[in-house]
Coordinates of C-alpha atoms and ligand atoms in Angstrom, one line a residue:
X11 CA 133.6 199.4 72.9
X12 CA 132.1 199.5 69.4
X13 CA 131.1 196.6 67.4
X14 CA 130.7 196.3 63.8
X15 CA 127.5 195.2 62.7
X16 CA 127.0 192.2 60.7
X17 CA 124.4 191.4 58.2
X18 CA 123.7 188.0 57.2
X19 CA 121.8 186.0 54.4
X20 CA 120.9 182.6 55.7
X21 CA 119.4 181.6 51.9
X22 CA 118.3 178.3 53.2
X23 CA 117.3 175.8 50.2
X24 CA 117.4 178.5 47.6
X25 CA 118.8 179.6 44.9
X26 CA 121.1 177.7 42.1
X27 CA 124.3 178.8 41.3
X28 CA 123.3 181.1 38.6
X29 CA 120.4 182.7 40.1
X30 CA 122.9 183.0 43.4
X31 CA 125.7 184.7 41.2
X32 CA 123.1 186.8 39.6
X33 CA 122.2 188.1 43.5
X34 CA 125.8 188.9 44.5
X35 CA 125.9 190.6 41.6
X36 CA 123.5 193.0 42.1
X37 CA 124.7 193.3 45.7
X38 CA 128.1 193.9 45.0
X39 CA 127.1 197.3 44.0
X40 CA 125.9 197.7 47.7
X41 CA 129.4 196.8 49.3
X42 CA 131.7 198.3 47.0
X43 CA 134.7 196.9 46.5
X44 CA 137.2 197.0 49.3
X45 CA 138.7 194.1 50.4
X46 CA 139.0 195.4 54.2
X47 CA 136.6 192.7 56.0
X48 CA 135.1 194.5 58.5
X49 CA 135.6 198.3 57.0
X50 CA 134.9 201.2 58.9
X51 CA 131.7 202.7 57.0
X52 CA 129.6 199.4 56.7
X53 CA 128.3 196.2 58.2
X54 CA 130.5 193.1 57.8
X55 CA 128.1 191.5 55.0
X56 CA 127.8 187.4 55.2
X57 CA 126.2 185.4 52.6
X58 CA 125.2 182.1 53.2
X59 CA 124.2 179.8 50.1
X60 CA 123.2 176.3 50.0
X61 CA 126.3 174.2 49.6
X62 CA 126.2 173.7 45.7
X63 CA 125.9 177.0 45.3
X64 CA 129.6 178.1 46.8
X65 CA 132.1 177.9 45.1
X66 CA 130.0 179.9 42.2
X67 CA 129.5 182.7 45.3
X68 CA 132.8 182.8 46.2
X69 CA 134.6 183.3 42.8
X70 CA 131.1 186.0 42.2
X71 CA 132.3 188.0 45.3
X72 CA 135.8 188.1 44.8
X73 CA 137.2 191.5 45.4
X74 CA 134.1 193.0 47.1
X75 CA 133.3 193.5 50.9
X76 CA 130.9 190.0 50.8
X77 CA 132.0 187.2 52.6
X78 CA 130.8 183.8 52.2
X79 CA 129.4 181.3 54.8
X80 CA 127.4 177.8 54.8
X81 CA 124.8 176.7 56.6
X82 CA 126.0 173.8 58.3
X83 CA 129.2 171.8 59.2
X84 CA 129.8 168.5 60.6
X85 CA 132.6 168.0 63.6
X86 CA 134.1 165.2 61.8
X87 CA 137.4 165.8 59.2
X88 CA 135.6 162.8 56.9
X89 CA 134.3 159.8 57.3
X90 CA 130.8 157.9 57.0
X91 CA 128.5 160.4 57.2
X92 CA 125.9 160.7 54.4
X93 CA 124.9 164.5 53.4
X94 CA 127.2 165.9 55.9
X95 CA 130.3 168.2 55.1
X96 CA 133.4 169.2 56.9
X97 CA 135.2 172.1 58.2
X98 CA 137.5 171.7 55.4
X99 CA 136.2 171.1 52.6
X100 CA 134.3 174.4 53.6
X101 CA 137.4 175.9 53.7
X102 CA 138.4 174.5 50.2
X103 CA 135.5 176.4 48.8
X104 CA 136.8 179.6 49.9
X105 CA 133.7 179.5 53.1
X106 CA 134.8 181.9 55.9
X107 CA 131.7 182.0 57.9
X108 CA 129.0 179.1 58.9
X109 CA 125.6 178.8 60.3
X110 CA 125.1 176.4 63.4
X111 CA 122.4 175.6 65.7
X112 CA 119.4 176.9 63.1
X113 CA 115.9 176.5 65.0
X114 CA 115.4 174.7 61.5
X115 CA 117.9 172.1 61.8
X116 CA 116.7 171.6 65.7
X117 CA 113.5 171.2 65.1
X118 CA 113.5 169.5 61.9
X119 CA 116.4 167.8 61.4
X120 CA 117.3 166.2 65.4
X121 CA 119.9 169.1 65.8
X122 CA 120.6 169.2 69.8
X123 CA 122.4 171.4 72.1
X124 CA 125.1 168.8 72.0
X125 CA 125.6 168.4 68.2
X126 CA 125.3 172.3 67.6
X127 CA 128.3 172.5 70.6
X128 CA 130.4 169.4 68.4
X129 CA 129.7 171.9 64.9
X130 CA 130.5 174.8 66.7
X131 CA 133.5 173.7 67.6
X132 CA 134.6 172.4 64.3
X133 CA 134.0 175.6 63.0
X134 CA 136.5 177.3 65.1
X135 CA 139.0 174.6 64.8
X136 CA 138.7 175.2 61.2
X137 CA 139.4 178.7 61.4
X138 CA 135.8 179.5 60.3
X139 CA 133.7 182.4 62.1
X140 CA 130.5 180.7 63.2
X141 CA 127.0 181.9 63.8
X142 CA 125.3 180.0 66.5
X143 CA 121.6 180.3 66.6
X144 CA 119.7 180.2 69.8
X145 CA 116.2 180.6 70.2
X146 CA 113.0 179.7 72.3
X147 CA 109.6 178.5 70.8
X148 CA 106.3 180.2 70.8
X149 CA 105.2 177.9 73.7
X150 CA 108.5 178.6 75.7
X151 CA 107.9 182.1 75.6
X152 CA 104.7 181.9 76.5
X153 CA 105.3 179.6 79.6
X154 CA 107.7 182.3 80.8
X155 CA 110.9 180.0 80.4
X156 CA 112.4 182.3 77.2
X157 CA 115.8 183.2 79.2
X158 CA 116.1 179.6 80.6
X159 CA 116.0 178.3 76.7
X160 CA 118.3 180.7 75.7
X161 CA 120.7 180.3 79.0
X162 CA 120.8 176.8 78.5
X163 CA 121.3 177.2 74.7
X164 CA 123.9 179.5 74.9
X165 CA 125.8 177.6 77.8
X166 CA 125.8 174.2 75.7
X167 CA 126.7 176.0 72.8
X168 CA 130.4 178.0 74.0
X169 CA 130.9 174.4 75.9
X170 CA 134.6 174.6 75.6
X171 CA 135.5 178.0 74.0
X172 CA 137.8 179.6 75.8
X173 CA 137.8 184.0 75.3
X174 CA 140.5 184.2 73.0
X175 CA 138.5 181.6 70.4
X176 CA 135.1 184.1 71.2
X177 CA 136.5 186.1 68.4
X178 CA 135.3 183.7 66.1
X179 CA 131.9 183.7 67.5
X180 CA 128.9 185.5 66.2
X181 CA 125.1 184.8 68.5
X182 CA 122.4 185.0 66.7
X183 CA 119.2 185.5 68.9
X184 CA 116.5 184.2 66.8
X185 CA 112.8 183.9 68.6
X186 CA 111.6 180.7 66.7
X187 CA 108.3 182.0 66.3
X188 CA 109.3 185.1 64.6
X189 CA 111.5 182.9 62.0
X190 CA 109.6 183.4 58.8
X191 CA 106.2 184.4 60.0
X192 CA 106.3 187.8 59.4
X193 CA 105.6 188.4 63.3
X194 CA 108.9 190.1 64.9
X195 CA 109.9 190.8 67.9
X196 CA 109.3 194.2 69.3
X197 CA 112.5 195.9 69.7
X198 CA 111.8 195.3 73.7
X199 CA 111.6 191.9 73.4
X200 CA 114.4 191.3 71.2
X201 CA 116.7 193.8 73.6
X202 CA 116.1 191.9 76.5
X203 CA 117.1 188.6 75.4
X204 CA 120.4 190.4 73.6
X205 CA 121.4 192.0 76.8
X206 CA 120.2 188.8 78.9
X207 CA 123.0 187.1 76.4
X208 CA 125.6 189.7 77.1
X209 CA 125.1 189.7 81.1
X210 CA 125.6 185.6 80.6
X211 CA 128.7 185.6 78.3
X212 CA 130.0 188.4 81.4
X213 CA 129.3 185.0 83.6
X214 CA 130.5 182.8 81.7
X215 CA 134.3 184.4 80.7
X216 CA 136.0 186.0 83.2
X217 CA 137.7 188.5 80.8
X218 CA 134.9 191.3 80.1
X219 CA 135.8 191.7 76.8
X220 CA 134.3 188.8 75.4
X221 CA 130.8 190.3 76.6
X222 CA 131.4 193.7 75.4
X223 CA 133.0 192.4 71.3
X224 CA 131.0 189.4 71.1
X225 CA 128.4 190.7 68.2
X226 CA 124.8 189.5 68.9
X227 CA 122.5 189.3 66.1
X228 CA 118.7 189.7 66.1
X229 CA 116.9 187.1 63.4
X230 CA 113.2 186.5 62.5
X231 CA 111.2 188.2 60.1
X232 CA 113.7 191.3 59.8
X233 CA 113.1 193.5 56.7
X234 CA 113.6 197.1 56.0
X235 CA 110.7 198.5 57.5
X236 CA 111.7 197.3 61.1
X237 CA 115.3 196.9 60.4
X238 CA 116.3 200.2 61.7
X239 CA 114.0 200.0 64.9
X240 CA 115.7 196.6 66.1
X241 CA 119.2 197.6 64.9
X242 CA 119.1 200.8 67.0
X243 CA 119.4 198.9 70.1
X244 CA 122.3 199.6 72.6
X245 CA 122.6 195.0 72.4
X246 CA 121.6 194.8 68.9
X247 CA 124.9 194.5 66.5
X248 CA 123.1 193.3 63.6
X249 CA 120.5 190.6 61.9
X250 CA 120.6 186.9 60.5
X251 CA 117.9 187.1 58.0
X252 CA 116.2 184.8 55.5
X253 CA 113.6 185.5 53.8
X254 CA 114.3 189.4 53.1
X255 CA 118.1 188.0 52.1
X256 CA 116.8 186.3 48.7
X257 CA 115.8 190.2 47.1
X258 CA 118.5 192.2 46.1
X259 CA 116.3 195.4 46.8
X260 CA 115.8 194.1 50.5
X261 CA 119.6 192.8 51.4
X262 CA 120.4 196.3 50.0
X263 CA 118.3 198.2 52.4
X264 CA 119.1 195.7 55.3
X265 CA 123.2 196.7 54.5
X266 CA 122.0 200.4 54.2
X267 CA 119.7 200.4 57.5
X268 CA 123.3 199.0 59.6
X269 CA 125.7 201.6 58.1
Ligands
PEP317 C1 116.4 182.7 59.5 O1 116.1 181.8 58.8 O2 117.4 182.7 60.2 C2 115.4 183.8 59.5 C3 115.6 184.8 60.4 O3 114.4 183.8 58.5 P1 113.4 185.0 58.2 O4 114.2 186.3 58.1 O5 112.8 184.6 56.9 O6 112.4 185.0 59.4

């Protein structure tokens, strides 16, 4: 069964509104100007700006192939919760697409496998597609325990999705150690965590289509020059990438590299 590929930015705190429009911009020349979602002759191409920056990248992106995420979402419709923002009010802003679980908002922020399960939820029941990011730590990986990180991860994280809601699920594999240190994965490495996720999501849904549409990106220090390597692989349907996502040039090549 073929997947499409997805490319996504994950622009983290960058980026105004103006230098944001001035990106999609240049990008929209990449994607062309369909309005197909996931179109035959490209990776579905995700964008996902720091919260003020939106609705600005949502009317910029209008008419093209670019869809718009965020990079976070709280599991509550309102309330009392300072800096947080809701399903819909994402929706509101035109969002199709969120970030979950970022090895960022883990480590740095008090994100837990728990919270990123509450988000990830919310997401769904918003109608949103959401990226859940799983990862293991340079010390994990190097204590052997990088498929019980991700197993547990990825276990709390689909805690009450059934199959049909998988649809709306994108993985994200991203090796914290690789996350903006220039050191990637070899395309080994990464391959065997993505088809480590696979075989699990075939345990954990009895239908075995959930494991064979379920798209699994790669993230950490992915830019054109290993791009194609890592996007080659049989378990490999695409990237999450940061840094390489703030240059025009480099998006460009990443959307090029998955077509
Ligand atoms: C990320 O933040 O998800 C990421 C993969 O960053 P970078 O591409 O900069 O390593």
């Amino acid at each position: 069964m073929s997947r499409c590929k997805v490319i996504a930015g994950n622009w983290k705190m960058n980026l105004n509104a103006a230098q944001g429009v001035e990106l999609i911009e240049k990008l929209k020349g990449e994607v062309g100007g369909c309005s197909c979602g996931c179109c035959d002759h490209g990776p579905e191409v995700v964008v996902c700006p720091p919260f003020t920056t939106l609705p600005a990248v949502v009317a910029a992106a209008k008419g093209s192939c670019l869809k718009v995420g965020a990079q976070n979402i709280h599991w509550a419709e309102n309330g009392a919760f300072t800096g947080e923002i809701s399903g819909s009010m994402l929706t509101a802003a035109g969002v199709t697409h969120v970030i979950v679980g970022h090895s960022e908002r883990r480590q740095y922020f008090g994100e837990t496998d728990a919270t990123v399960n509450q988000r990830l939820l919310a997401g769904l029941a918003n109608g949103l597609t959401v990226i859940v990011c799983v990862g293991e730590l340079l010390s994990e990986r190097v204590a052997g325990t990088t498929k019980a990180v991700i197993e547990r991860q990825v276990r709390a994280a689909l805690a009450g999705v059934d199959a049909a809601a998988m649809a709306g699920v994108i993985i994200a594999y991203e090796p914290v150690w690789a996350i903006g240190t220039g050191k990637v994965a070899t395309t080994e490495e990464a391959q065997e965590v993505h088809a480590f996720i696979r075989a699990l999501l075939k345990q954990l849904f009895a239908c075995p289509c959930v494991a064979e549409t379920t798209r699994i990106l790669y993230g950490g220090s992915m830019n054109p020059g290993n791009a194609v390597g890592l996007l080659a692989q049989k378990d490999i349907d695409g990237g999450l990438i940061g840094g390489a996502s703030l240059k025009a040039d480099q998006f460009a090549a990443l959307i090029r590299a998955a077509r």
